[in-house]
Coordinates of C-alpha atoms and ligand atoms in Angstrom, one line a residue:
Chain R
M1 CA -0.5 -26.3 -13.1
K2 CA -2.5 -23.7 -14.6
V3 CA -2.0 -20.0 -13.5
M4 CA -4.7 -17.3 -13.9
V5 CA -3.7 -13.6 -13.9
A6 CA -5.9 -10.6 -13.4
V7 CA -4.9 -7.5 -15.2
K8 CA -6.2 -4.0 -15.1
R9 CA -6.3 -1.2 -17.7
T10 CA -5.2 2.0 -15.9
I11 CA -3.9 5.5 -16.8
D12 CA -0.3 5.4 -17.6
A13 CA 2.0 5.6 -14.6
N14 CA 3.8 8.4 -16.1
V15 CA 0.9 10.6 -16.9
K16 CA 0.3 13.6 -14.6
V17 CA -3.5 13.0 -13.6
R18 CA -6.0 16.0 -13.7
V19 CA -9.2 16.2 -11.9
K20 CA -12.0 17.2 -14.2
A21 CA -13.6 20.6 -13.6
D22 CA -17.2 19.4 -12.9
G23 CA -15.8 17.3 -9.9
T24 CA -17.0 13.8 -11.4
G25 CA -13.7 12.2 -11.8
V26 CA -10.3 12.5 -13.7
E27 CA -9.6 13.5 -17.3
T28 CA -9.4 10.3 -19.3
A29 CA -10.1 11.7 -22.8
N30 CA -6.8 11.3 -24.8
V31 CA -4.9 10.2 -22.1
K32 CA -2.3 7.4 -22.5
M33 CA -3.5 4.2 -20.9
A34 CA -1.4 1.0 -19.9
M35 CA -1.5 -2.3 -18.0
N36 CA -1.4 -1.3 -14.1
P37 CA 2.5 -1.7 -13.5
F38 CA 1.7 -4.2 -10.7
C39 CA -0.2 -6.5 -13.2
E40 CA 2.7 -6.5 -15.6
I41 CA 4.6 -8.0 -12.8
A42 CA 1.9 -10.5 -12.0
V43 CA 2.2 -11.5 -15.7
E44 CA 5.8 -11.6 -15.7
E45 CA 5.8 -13.8 -12.7
A46 CA 3.1 -16.2 -14.4
V47 CA 5.1 -16.6 -17.7
R48 CA 8.4 -17.3 -15.6
L49 CA 6.7 -20.3 -13.9
R50 CA 5.5 -21.5 -17.4
E51 CA 9.1 -21.1 -18.6
A52 CA 10.6 -22.9 -15.7
N53 CA 8.0 -25.8 -16.3
V54 CA 6.1 -25.2 -12.9
A55 CA 3.0 -23.8 -14.7
T56 CA 1.6 -25.3 -18.0
E57 CA -0.6 -22.6 -18.9
V58 CA -1.2 -19.0 -18.3
V59 CA -4.3 -17.3 -18.8
A60 CA -4.9 -13.5 -18.4
V61 CA -8.2 -12.2 -17.4
S62 CA -9.4 -8.5 -17.4
A63 CA -12.9 -7.1 -16.8
G64 CA -14.2 -3.7 -18.4
P65 CA -15.1 -2.3 -21.6
Q66 CA -13.9 -3.2 -25.2
A67 CA -10.7 -1.4 -24.7
V68 CA -9.3 -3.7 -21.9
Q69 CA -8.5 -6.0 -24.9
E70 CA -5.6 -4.0 -25.6
T71 CA -4.4 -4.8 -22.1
L72 CA -5.0 -8.3 -22.4
R73 CA -3.0 -8.2 -25.7
S74 CA -0.1 -6.6 -23.8
A75 CA -0.3 -9.6 -21.3
L76 CA -0.3 -12.2 -24.3
A77 CA 2.7 -10.2 -25.8
I78 CA 4.6 -10.8 -22.5
G79 CA 3.6 -14.5 -22.9
A80 CA 0.4 -15.5 -21.4
D81 CA -1.1 -18.4 -23.5
R82 CA -4.8 -17.1 -23.6
A83 CA -7.0 -14.5 -22.4
I84 CA -10.5 -14.0 -21.2
H85 CA -12.3 -10.6 -21.5
V86 CA -15.2 -10.1 -19.0
Q87 CA -17.0 -7.6 -21.1
T88 CA -19.0 -4.7 -19.2
D89 CA -19.2 -1.0 -19.6
A90 CA -20.5 -1.2 -15.8
L91 CA -18.6 0.8 -13.3
L92 CA -16.6 -2.0 -11.4
Q93 CA -15.5 -2.0 -7.8
P94 CA -13.1 -4.5 -6.3
L95 CA -16.1 -6.7 -4.6
G96 CA -17.8 -7.0 -7.9
I97 CA -14.4 -7.7 -9.8
A98 CA -13.6 -10.3 -7.5
K99 CA -17.0 -12.1 -7.9
L100 CA -16.1 -12.2 -11.6
L101 CA -12.8 -13.4 -11.0
K102 CA -14.3 -16.1 -8.8
A103 CA -16.8 -17.0 -11.4
V104 CA -13.8 -17.4 -14.2
A105 CA -11.8 -19.2 -11.8
A106 CA -14.7 -21.8 -11.3
K107 CA -14.6 -22.4 -14.9
E108 CA -10.5 -22.5 -15.5
Q109 CA -9.5 -24.1 -12.2
P110 CA -6.2 -22.4 -11.7
R111 CA -4.1 -23.5 -8.8
L112 CA -2.5 -20.1 -8.6
I113 CA -4.2 -16.8 -9.3
I114 CA -1.8 -13.8 -9.4
L115 CA -3.1 -10.1 -9.2
G116 CA -1.4 -6.8 -8.6
K117 CA -1.2 -5.9 -5.1
Q118 CA -3.0 -2.5 -6.0
A119 CA -4.2 -0.7 -9.0
I120 CA -2.6 2.7 -9.4
D121 CA -5.8 4.7 -10.3
D122 CA -8.2 3.8 -7.3
D123 CA -5.4 2.8 -5.2
N124 CA -7.7 0.2 -3.4
N125 CA -5.4 -2.5 -2.7
Q126 CA -8.4 -4.8 -2.4
T127 CA -9.3 -7.4 -5.1
G128 CA -7.0 -10.0 -4.4
Q129 CA -7.7 -10.4 -0.9
M130 CA -11.4 -10.1 -1.7
L131 CA -11.0 -12.9 -4.1
A132 CA -8.9 -15.2 -1.8
A133 CA -11.9 -14.6 0.9
L134 CA -14.7 -15.7 -1.6
L135 CA -12.8 -18.7 -2.9
D136 CA -11.9 -19.5 0.6
W137 CA -8.2 -19.8 -0.4
P138 CA -5.0 -18.6 1.5
Q139 CA -3.7 -15.2 0.2
A140 CA -0.1 -14.3 -0.1
T141 CA -0.2 -10.5 -0.5
F142 CA 2.5 -8.0 -1.4
A143 CA 4.9 -10.9 -2.5
S144 CA 8.5 -10.2 -3.5
K145 CA 9.7 -13.8 -3.8
L146 CA 7.8 -16.8 -4.8
K147 CA 8.9 -20.5 -4.7
I148 CA 6.3 -23.2 -5.6
E149 CA 6.9 -26.5 -3.9
G150 CA 4.6 -29.3 -4.8
D151 CA 1.1 -28.6 -3.0
S152 CA 2.5 -25.4 -1.5
A153 CA 4.2 -22.0 -2.1
E154 CA 6.6 -20.4 0.1
V155 CA 6.2 -16.6 -0.5
V156 CA 8.1 -13.6 1.0
R157 CA 6.0 -10.6 1.8
E158 CA 7.0 -6.9 2.0
V159 CA 5.6 -5.6 5.3
D160 CA 5.8 -2.5 7.1
G161 CA 8.6 -3.7 9.5
G162 CA 10.5 -5.7 6.9
L163 CA 10.0 -9.1 5.2
E164 CA 7.8 -12.1 6.3
T165 CA 7.7 -15.7 4.8
L166 CA 4.5 -17.6 4.8
A167 CA 4.0 -21.1 3.4
V168 CA 0.5 -21.2 1.9
S169 CA -1.2 -24.3 0.5
L170 CA -2.3 -24.4 -3.3
P171 CA -4.6 -23.3 -4.8
C172 CA -3.7 -19.8 -3.5
V173 CA -4.1 -16.2 -4.5
M174 CA -0.9 -14.1 -4.8
T175 CA -0.6 -10.3 -5.2
T176 CA 2.5 -8.9 -6.5
D177 CA 4.8 -6.0 -4.8
L178 CA 7.1 -4.1 -7.0
R179 CA 10.2 -6.1 -6.2
L180 CA 9.0 -9.6 -7.4
N181 CA 10.6 -9.2 -10.6
E182 CA 11.2 -6.8 -13.4
P183 CA 8.9 -7.4 -16.3
R184 CA 10.5 -7.8 -19.8
Y185 CA 9.8 -5.6 -22.8
A186 CA 7.5 -7.5 -25.2
S187 CA 9.5 -8.2 -28.3
L188 CA 8.2 -7.4 -31.9
P189 CA 7.9 -11.0 -32.7
N190 CA 6.0 -11.7 -29.5
I191 CA 3.7 -8.9 -30.0
M192 CA 2.8 -10.1 -33.4
K193 CA 2.4 -13.8 -32.1
A194 CA 0.2 -12.1 -29.4
K195 CA -2.4 -11.0 -32.1
K196 CA -3.1 -14.7 -32.9
K197 CA -3.6 -15.7 -29.4
P198 CA -7.3 -16.3 -28.4
I199 CA -9.2 -13.8 -26.3
D200 CA -12.5 -15.4 -25.2
A201 CA -15.4 -13.1 -24.3
L202 CA -17.7 -13.6 -21.4
T203 CA -20.1 -11.2 -19.7
P204 CA -21.0 -10.8 -16.0
E205 CA -24.7 -12.1 -16.8
Q206 CA -23.2 -15.2 -18.2
L207 CA -21.1 -15.5 -15.2
G208 CA -24.2 -14.8 -12.9
V209 CA -22.3 -12.2 -11.1
D210 CA -24.0 -9.0 -9.8
V211 CA -21.3 -6.1 -10.1
S212 CA -23.6 -3.4 -8.8
P213 CA -21.5 -0.6 -7.3
R214 CA -21.6 -0.3 -3.5
L215 CA -19.7 2.8 -3.3
K216 CA -21.0 6.1 -4.7
V217 CA -18.4 8.7 -5.7
L218 CA -20.1 11.9 -4.7
K219 CA -17.2 14.2 -5.9
V220 CA -13.5 14.2 -6.8
E221 CA -11.4 17.1 -6.2
E222 CA -7.7 18.3 -6.3
P223 CA -5.8 17.8 -3.3
T224 CA -4.7 21.1 -1.4
K225 CA -1.6 22.1 -3.3
R226 CA 1.6 22.9 -1.6
K227 CA 3.3 26.1 -2.5
G228 CA 6.9 25.8 -3.6
G229 CA 9.2 27.8 -1.2
V230 CA 12.4 29.2 -1.3
K231 CA 15.9 28.1 -2.3
V232 CA 18.5 28.6 0.2
A233 CA 22.4 29.6 -0.5
D234 CA 23.9 27.1 1.5
V235 CA 23.7 24.7 4.5
A236 CA 24.3 27.2 7.0
E237 CA 21.1 29.2 5.9
L238 CA 19.2 26.0 5.6
V239 CA 19.8 24.8 9.0
T240 CA 19.1 28.5 10.3
K241 CA 15.7 28.6 8.4
L242 CA 14.8 25.2 9.9
R243 CA 15.7 26.3 13.2
S244 CA 14.5 29.8 13.5
E245 CA 11.8 30.2 10.6
A246 CA 10.1 26.8 10.6
K247 CA 11.1 25.9 13.9
V248 CA 11.2 22.2 13.2
I249 CA 14.7 21.4 14.6
G250 CA 16.4 22.8 18.0
Chain D
M1 CA -24.0 2.8 16.0
S2 CA -20.8 1.3 17.2
A3 CA -17.5 0.7 15.8
L4 CA -15.0 -2.0 16.3
V5 CA -11.2 -1.3 15.7
I6 CA -8.8 -4.4 15.0
A7 CA -5.7 -3.9 16.9
E8 CA -2.3 -4.3 15.3
H9 CA 0.2 -5.7 17.8
D10 CA 3.2 -8.1 18.4
N11 CA 1.6 -9.9 21.4
K12 CA 3.5 -7.8 23.6
S13 CA 2.4 -4.3 22.9
L14 CA -0.1 -2.3 21.0
R15 CA 1.3 -0.8 17.8
R16 CA 0.9 2.9 17.7
A17 CA -0.7 2.6 14.3
T18 CA -4.0 1.5 16.0
L19 CA -4.4 4.8 17.9
H20 CA -5.0 6.4 14.6
A21 CA -7.8 4.1 13.9
V22 CA -9.3 4.7 17.1
T23 CA -9.6 8.5 16.5
A24 CA -11.3 7.8 13.2
A25 CA -13.5 5.4 14.9
A26 CA -14.2 8.0 17.3
A27 CA -15.2 10.6 14.7
L28 CA -17.9 8.3 13.5
G29 CA -19.7 9.4 16.7
G30 CA -20.7 6.3 18.3
E31 CA -19.0 3.7 20.8
V32 CA -15.6 2.2 20.0
D33 CA -14.7 -1.3 20.9
V34 CA -11.2 -2.7 20.1
L35 CA -10.4 -6.5 19.1
V36 CA -7.2 -7.8 20.2
A37 CA -6.7 -11.2 18.9
G38 CA -3.3 -13.0 19.8
K39 CA -1.3 -15.7 21.2
E40 CA -1.1 -14.8 25.1
A41 CA -1.7 -11.0 24.4
G42 CA -3.3 -10.2 27.6
A43 CA -1.0 -7.2 28.1
V44 CA -1.8 -5.9 24.6
A45 CA -5.7 -6.2 25.7
Q46 CA -4.7 -4.5 29.1
Q47 CA -3.1 -1.7 27.1
A48 CA -6.1 -1.2 24.8
T49 CA -8.3 -0.6 27.6
K50 CA -6.4 2.4 28.6
V51 CA -6.6 3.9 25.3
K52 CA -8.9 7.0 25.6
G53 CA -12.4 6.5 24.2
V54 CA -12.5 3.0 24.2
R55 CA -15.4 1.2 25.7
K56 CA -14.7 -2.5 25.6
V57 CA -11.6 -4.8 24.5
L58 CA -12.6 -8.0 22.9
H59 CA -9.9 -10.5 23.5
A60 CA -9.2 -13.8 21.6
D61 CA -6.6 -15.9 22.8
D62 CA -5.1 -18.4 20.5
A63 CA -1.9 -19.3 19.0
A64 CA -3.7 -19.2 15.4
Y65 CA -3.5 -15.4 16.0
A66 CA 0.2 -15.2 16.9
H67 CA 1.2 -13.6 13.6
G68 CA -1.9 -11.8 12.2
L69 CA -2.6 -14.2 9.6
A70 CA -5.8 -12.8 7.7
E71 CA -7.0 -16.4 6.9
N72 CA -7.5 -17.0 10.5
L73 CA -8.4 -13.4 11.8
A74 CA -11.0 -12.6 9.1
P75 CA -13.6 -15.2 10.5
L76 CA -13.0 -13.9 13.8
V77 CA -13.8 -10.4 12.9
V78 CA -16.7 -11.4 11.0
A79 CA -18.0 -13.5 14.0
Q80 CA -18.0 -10.2 16.0
A81 CA -19.2 -8.1 13.1
G82 CA -22.9 -8.4 13.9
A83 CA -22.7 -5.9 16.8
Y84 CA -20.9 -3.2 14.9
S85 CA -21.7 -0.7 12.2
H86 CA -18.3 -0.1 11.3
L87 CA -15.1 -2.2 11.3
L88 CA -11.7 -0.3 11.1
A89 CA -8.0 -1.0 11.0
T90 CA -5.0 1.4 10.1
A91 CA -4.1 1.0 6.4
T92 CA -0.6 -0.5 7.3
T93 CA 0.3 -3.8 5.8
F94 CA -1.6 -5.6 8.6
G95 CA -4.7 -3.7 8.0
K96 CA -4.6 -3.7 4.0
N97 CA -4.3 -7.4 4.1
L98 CA -7.0 -8.0 6.6
M99 CA -9.9 -5.8 6.0
P100 CA -10.8 -6.5 2.5
R101 CA -11.1 -10.3 3.5
V102 CA -13.5 -9.4 6.0
A103 CA -15.4 -7.2 3.7
A104 CA -15.7 -9.8 1.1
L105 CA -17.0 -12.3 3.7
L106 CA -19.5 -9.9 4.9
D107 CA -20.3 -9.2 1.2
V108 CA -20.0 -5.4 1.4
A109 CA -17.4 -2.9 0.0
Q110 CA -14.4 -1.8 1.7
L111 CA -13.1 1.5 1.9
S112 CA -9.3 1.9 1.7
D113 CA -7.1 4.5 3.4
I114 CA -9.7 7.2 4.4
S115 CA -8.5 10.7 5.1
Q116 CA -11.6 12.2 6.4
V117 CA -15.0 11.2 8.0
V118 CA -17.4 13.3 6.2
S119 CA -20.6 11.3 7.9
P120 CA -21.0 7.7 9.2
D121 CA -21.5 6.6 5.5
T122 CA -19.3 9.3 3.5
F123 CA -15.6 9.4 3.7
V124 CA -12.9 11.1 1.7
R125 CA -10.0 9.1 0.4
P126 CA -7.0 9.7 -1.8
T127 CA -6.9 8.2 -5.4
Y128 CA -4.3 8.3 -8.1
A129 CA -1.1 8.7 -5.7
G130 CA -3.1 11.3 -4.1
N131 CA -3.7 13.5 -7.0
A132 CA -7.3 13.1 -6.6
M133 CA -9.5 13.3 -3.6
A134 CA -12.6 11.4 -3.7
T135 CA -15.5 11.9 -1.6
V136 CA -17.4 8.4 -1.4
Q137 CA -20.5 7.3 0.1
S138 CA -21.1 3.6 1.0
L139 CA -24.2 2.1 0.0
D140 CA -23.9 -1.2 2.2
Q141 CA -25.0 -1.4 5.9
K142 CA -21.9 -2.1 7.3
R143 CA -18.6 -0.4 6.5
V144 CA -15.4 -2.0 6.5
I145 CA -12.6 0.8 6.6
T146 CA -9.0 1.4 6.4
V147 CA -7.5 4.6 7.7
R148 CA -4.6 6.8 6.5
A149 CA -2.4 7.2 9.8
T150 CA -1.3 10.5 8.6
A151 CA -5.0 12.1 8.6
F152 CA -5.9 11.1 12.0
E153 CA -4.1 12.2 15.2
P154 CA -3.3 9.2 17.6
A155 CA -5.9 8.7 20.3
A156 CA -4.4 9.2 23.7
A157 CA -2.7 5.9 25.2
E158 CA -3.6 6.7 28.6
G159 CA -6.8 7.9 30.3
G160 CA -9.3 5.2 29.1
A161 CA -11.2 2.7 31.2
G162 CA -12.6 0.0 28.9
A163 CA -13.1 -3.6 30.1
V164 CA -11.9 -6.6 28.7
E165 CA -14.3 -9.3 27.3
A166 CA -12.9 -12.8 26.3
I167 CA -14.1 -14.2 23.1
G168 CA -13.8 -17.5 21.4
S169 CA -11.5 -18.5 18.9
K170 CA -12.4 -19.4 15.4
G171 CA -9.0 -21.7 15.3
D172 CA -6.6 -22.1 12.5
S173 CA -7.6 -22.2 8.7
G174 CA -4.7 -24.8 8.2
K175 CA -4.2 -23.1 4.9
T176 CA -1.3 -20.7 6.0
R177 CA 1.7 -21.1 8.0
F178 CA 4.0 -18.4 9.2
V179 CA 7.4 -19.3 8.5
K180 CA 9.5 -16.3 9.7
A181 CA 9.9 -12.7 9.8
E182 CA 13.0 -10.7 9.0
L183 CA 12.2 -7.3 10.6
A184 CA 14.4 -4.5 10.6
Q185 CA 16.1 -3.6 13.9
S186 CA 17.2 -0.1 14.2
G187 CA 17.6 2.2 17.0
R188 CA 16.0 5.0 15.0
P189 CA 12.2 6.1 15.0
E190 CA 9.9 4.3 13.0
L191 CA 9.0 6.2 10.0
T192 CA 5.2 6.3 10.7
S193 CA 5.7 8.1 13.9
A194 CA 9.0 10.1 13.2
R195 CA 8.9 13.6 13.9
I196 CA 11.6 14.3 11.5
I197 CA 12.6 12.0 8.6
V198 CA 15.9 12.3 6.3
S199 CA 15.2 10.2 3.0
G200 CA 17.7 9.4 0.3
G201 CA 17.2 8.7 -3.5
R202 CA 19.1 6.9 -6.3
A203 CA 21.5 9.6 -6.1
M204 CA 23.1 8.0 -3.0
Q205 CA 24.8 5.7 -5.1
S206 CA 25.3 2.8 -2.5
G207 CA 23.9 1.4 0.8
D208 CA 27.4 2.5 2.2
N209 CA 26.6 6.1 1.3
F210 CA 23.6 6.0 3.5
K211 CA 25.7 6.5 6.4
L212 CA 25.9 10.0 5.2
I213 CA 22.2 10.2 5.5
E214 CA 22.3 8.2 9.0
A215 CA 24.9 10.7 10.3
V216 CA 22.5 13.6 9.9
A217 CA 19.6 11.5 11.0
D218 CA 21.2 10.5 14.1
R219 CA 21.9 14.1 15.1
L220 CA 18.3 14.9 14.7
G221 CA 16.8 11.9 16.3
A222 CA 15.3 11.3 12.8
G223 CA 13.9 8.3 10.9
V224 CA 15.6 7.2 7.6
G225 CA 13.6 6.8 4.4
A226 CA 14.1 6.2 0.7
S227 CA 12.6 6.3 -2.5
R228 CA 11.7 3.3 -4.4
A229 CA 14.8 3.8 -6.5
A230 CA 17.1 3.5 -3.7
V231 CA 15.3 0.4 -2.4
D232 CA 15.1 -1.4 -5.8
S233 CA 19.0 -0.6 -6.2
G234 CA 19.5 -2.5 -3.0
F235 CA 20.6 0.4 -1.1
V236 CA 18.0 0.0 1.9
P237 CA 15.8 -2.5 2.8
N238 CA 12.0 -2.3 1.6
D239 CA 10.8 -1.1 4.8
Y240 CA 12.4 2.4 4.0
Q241 CA 10.4 3.0 1.1
V242 CA 8.1 6.1 1.2
G243 CA 5.5 6.6 -1.3
Q244 CA 2.3 5.7 -3.1
T245 CA 3.2 1.8 -2.8
G246 CA 5.5 2.0 0.3
K247 CA 4.8 4.1 3.7
V248 CA 2.8 7.4 3.9
V249 CA 4.6 9.6 6.4
A250 CA 3.7 13.3 7.3
P251 CA 6.5 14.3 9.9
D252 CA 7.1 17.9 11.1
L253 CA 10.3 18.1 8.8
Y254 CA 10.9 15.7 5.8
I255 CA 14.3 16.1 4.2
A256 CA 14.6 14.6 0.7
V257 CA 18.2 14.1 -0.4
G258 CA 18.8 13.2 -4.2
I259 CA 15.2 12.5 -4.8
S260 CA 13.7 13.9 -8.0
G261 CA 10.2 14.1 -6.8
A262 CA 8.2 11.8 -8.8
I263 CA 4.6 11.7 -8.0
Q264 CA 4.6 8.1 -6.5
H265 CA 7.3 9.6 -4.0
L266 CA 5.4 12.8 -3.3
A267 CA 2.3 10.7 -2.6
G268 CA 3.8 9.4 0.6
M269 CA 5.5 12.8 2.1
K270 CA 3.9 15.7 0.5
D271 CA 1.5 16.1 3.7
S272 CA 4.7 16.6 5.9
K273 CA 4.5 20.0 7.6
V274 CA 7.8 21.1 6.3
I275 CA 9.9 19.7 3.4
A276 CA 13.4 20.5 2.7
A277 CA 15.2 19.2 -0.2
I278 CA 18.8 18.7 -1.5
N279 CA 19.3 18.2 -5.0
K280 CA 22.1 19.0 -7.6
D281 CA 19.4 19.8 -10.4
A282 CA 17.7 23.2 -9.7
E283 CA 14.9 22.0 -12.0
A284 CA 14.2 18.7 -9.9
P285 CA 10.4 18.7 -9.3
I286 CA 10.8 18.2 -5.6
F287 CA 11.6 21.6 -5.5
Q288 CA 8.0 22.3 -6.3
V289 CA 6.9 21.0 -3.0
A290 CA 9.7 21.8 -0.9
D291 CA 9.6 24.8 1.5
Y292 CA 13.3 25.0 1.6
G293 CA 15.3 24.0 -1.3
L294 CA 19.2 23.7 -1.8
V295 CA 20.7 23.2 -5.1
A296 CA 24.0 21.4 -4.1
D297 CA 25.7 18.0 -4.4
L298 CA 24.7 15.8 -1.6
F299 CA 28.2 14.4 -1.2
K300 CA 29.3 17.8 -0.1
A301 CA 26.2 19.0 1.4
L302 CA 25.4 16.0 3.8
P303 CA 28.6 16.1 5.8
E304 CA 28.2 20.2 5.9
L305 CA 24.8 19.4 7.4
A306 CA 26.0 17.2 10.0
A307 CA 28.9 19.6 10.9
E308 CA 26.4 22.7 10.8
L309 CA 24.0 20.9 13.3
D310 CA 27.3 20.1 15.6
K311 CA 28.2 24.0 15.4
Q312 CA 24.9 25.3 16.0
G313 CA 24.5 22.9 18.9
L314 CA 21.5 21.2 17.4
S315 CA 22.9 17.6 17.6
K316 CA 20.9 15.1 20.0
T317 CA 23.5 12.3 19.8
K318 CA 27.1 12.8 20.4
P319 CA 28.4 12.9 16.8
S320 CA 30.1 9.6 15.9
T321 CA 31.1 10.5 12.4
Ligands
FAD1 C1 3.7 1.7 -9.8 C2 4.8 2.5 -9.3 C3 4.8 2.4 -7.9 C4 5.9 3.5 -7.5 N1 5.9 3.7 -6.3 C5 6.8 4.3 -5.7 C6 7.2 4.5 -4.3 O1 6.3 4.1 -3.3 N2 8.0 5.4 -3.6 C7 8.8 6.1 -4.5 O2 9.8 6.7 -4.1 N3 8.9 5.9 -5.9 C8 7.7 5.0 -6.5 N4 7.9 4.6 -7.8 C9 9.0 5.0 -8.5 C10 9.1 6.7 -8.7 O3 8.1 6.8 -10.1 C11 10.2 7.1 -9.2 O4 11.1 6.2 -10.2 C12 11.4 7.2 -7.9 O5 10.6 7.7 -6.9 C13 12.5 7.8 -8.3 O6 13.6 7.9 -7.5 P1 14.5 8.7 -7.2 O7 14.1 10.1 -6.9 O8 15.4 8.5 -5.9 O9 15.5 8.6 -8.5 P2 15.7 9.5 -9.5 O10 14.3 10.0 -10.2 O11 16.6 8.9 -10.5 O12 16.3 10.7 -8.8 C14 17.5 11.1 -8.4 C15 17.7 12.6 -8.4 O13 18.9 12.6 -7.6 C16 19.5 13.9 -8.1 N5 21.1 13.8 -7.9 C17 21.7 12.9 -8.7 N6 23.2 13.1 -8.2 C18 23.1 13.8 -7.2 C19 24.0 14.4 -6.2 N7 25.4 14.0 -6.3 N8 23.7 15.3 -5.3 C20 22.5 15.7 -5.1 N9 21.3 15.4 -5.9 C21 21.7 14.5 -6.9 C22 19.1 14.0 -9.4 O14 19.1 15.5 -9.8 C23 17.6 13.4 -9.2 O15 16.6 14.5 -9.4 C24 6.8 4.0 -8.3 C25 6.6 3.8 -9.5 C26 5.6 3.1 -10.3 C27 5.5 3.0 -11.7
AMP2 N1 -11.0 -4.7 -14.0 C1 -10.4 -5.7 -13.7 N2 -10.2 -6.8 -14.3 C2 -9.1 -7.7 -13.8 N3 -8.4 -7.7 -12.9 C3 -8.7 -6.4 -11.9 C4 -9.4 -5.5 -12.5 N4 -9.4 -4.5 -11.4 C5 -8.4 -4.9 -10.5 N5 -8.0 -6.2 -10.9 C6 -6.7 -7.0 -10.2 O1 -6.8 -6.5 -9.0 C7 -5.5 -6.0 -8.5 C8 -5.7 -5.0 -7.5 O2 -6.6 -4.0 -7.8 P1 -7.4 -2.9 -6.6 O3 -7.8 -3.9 -5.7 O4 -8.4 -2.2 -7.5 O5 -6.2 -2.1 -6.2 C9 -5.2 -5.4 -9.9 O6 -3.6 -5.1 -9.8 C10 -5.5 -6.6 -10.8 O7 -4.7 -7.6 -10.8

């Protein structure tokens, strides 16, 4: 069984994001980039499936400018076998990305496609669901446990009320939640090995996909800032303040 | 122009989350209809007719809709989409799972987690864990939207006089089977509608120590939340998690206990009306957003807090601990 994993390059989760003064977006110049944390979990899960002899091959895919090859190298270092770079400098949005991934899936014929549940930059939480729709496959989103059994997968999902278990037929799309696994650190030898693994390049044109944006960002602003308040001396003062000043208890 | 809100329910009653999407839909300025798809969920459809501002309730009854599976619901929503300019659901795990699938089938973009309706084609939504608010215009003819509940007041559950219209089912995709749900049962208010929330972080050290949080929460009639670290450490279940990737809450009072205040946590609670924080590190970032900060060891402060609430006659329940 071949597993395809979609990975996105995003601003590192530990970076304090700043909105650009001209309101066109956020500062990305000289900002540390990394693989979207949910995508790391996706790669890890796929590699574990191969290590458990459930998967035979793990193919990592990313769409974007030249720099996403760095992210693909990280996926290869975690243990993906090869990578596909869909090269484009165009502004990508979830529907366009889902169409690109569908076209790549048509070539690769994976039985399972794993995506992150959400990219931590745009916080969209859409691409996996859209891809599943376009492929007419089932979708197991926000997964915290995966068990492949023959032609189907049993997936535990994190939902608002707790946990939900679904049985989905393969092929399927799965998106990862935080607690699916803890991604390994790539070892130095594996980072070296990753440099020799192949990255194939494709373009949206070659895949016959129109990625024109459907959403136009008019402006990006800072949220209204909260002002820090006061320190209280003890619990009694806290309760008194909450009661008579803030009037939120009582 | 008219909007269809996809209702979230358990076949018995309408989830309160849906009421927020009704408000966002009404802000578009046109008619608002609600779709209730369920298994023997007639009571839910009736309930939806009473929601203020609702014109009509489309009701589909089929066992295929018993568990809100996106594979079955999406084709049903798409079949009704022709009559509507906007399709909305609240950005719960139900809405987030379903609406992108609907959008892709319609070949339109989806707008996630909108916090403001600027005009029928333009919306504000938080990105980067709430650190950047984007104003986004949809270039599509149809708009598929999920709504941030904390940004829109719930519509009144009573006062409406909608009519129910039965619609046909699109059947079962046969691709996905519901196996089971393990839903948290607690007598405490749900996080997304709680007026007060007391949350614990990694510093709680164990699930057992959450009893200290619960003792305060129960006195205040509050919900109990947690940071990701507390959930990952197994102290409390996943549905307690507040943050960028957990629940977004905005209660009147949020008390953060032993939580450092990472941006991913703030993303889920910084719109609370009043924030109080208890942390032993005076430099913890949580204090930068807290209206009231108490630098203290939580193992001392929490029992004191419970006792102080009793002393000032503020406890809602008879103290058990
Ligand atoms: C992709 C991604 C998504 C994430 N999503 C979320 C999310 O949705 N929600 C979320 O919460 N986090 C999320 N995180 C994690 C987040 O970055 C932080 O790691 C997490 O919030 C830290 O939890 P904490 O504050 O409980 O723990 P810590 O950061 O370890 O803080 C513990 C705090 O307790 C204080 N303390 C210790 N002992 C005591 C004591 N005895 N008394 C009082 N205070 C004490 C310490 O001073 C410290 O400030 C996410 C991270 C990533 C990368
Ligand atoms: N440019 C991209 N290339 C490959 N995969 C992507 C890209 N953007 C998003 N994805 C995948 O879709 C997931 C969810 O992203 P989003 O829907 O944008 O929140 C990510 O975690 C990735 O797995």
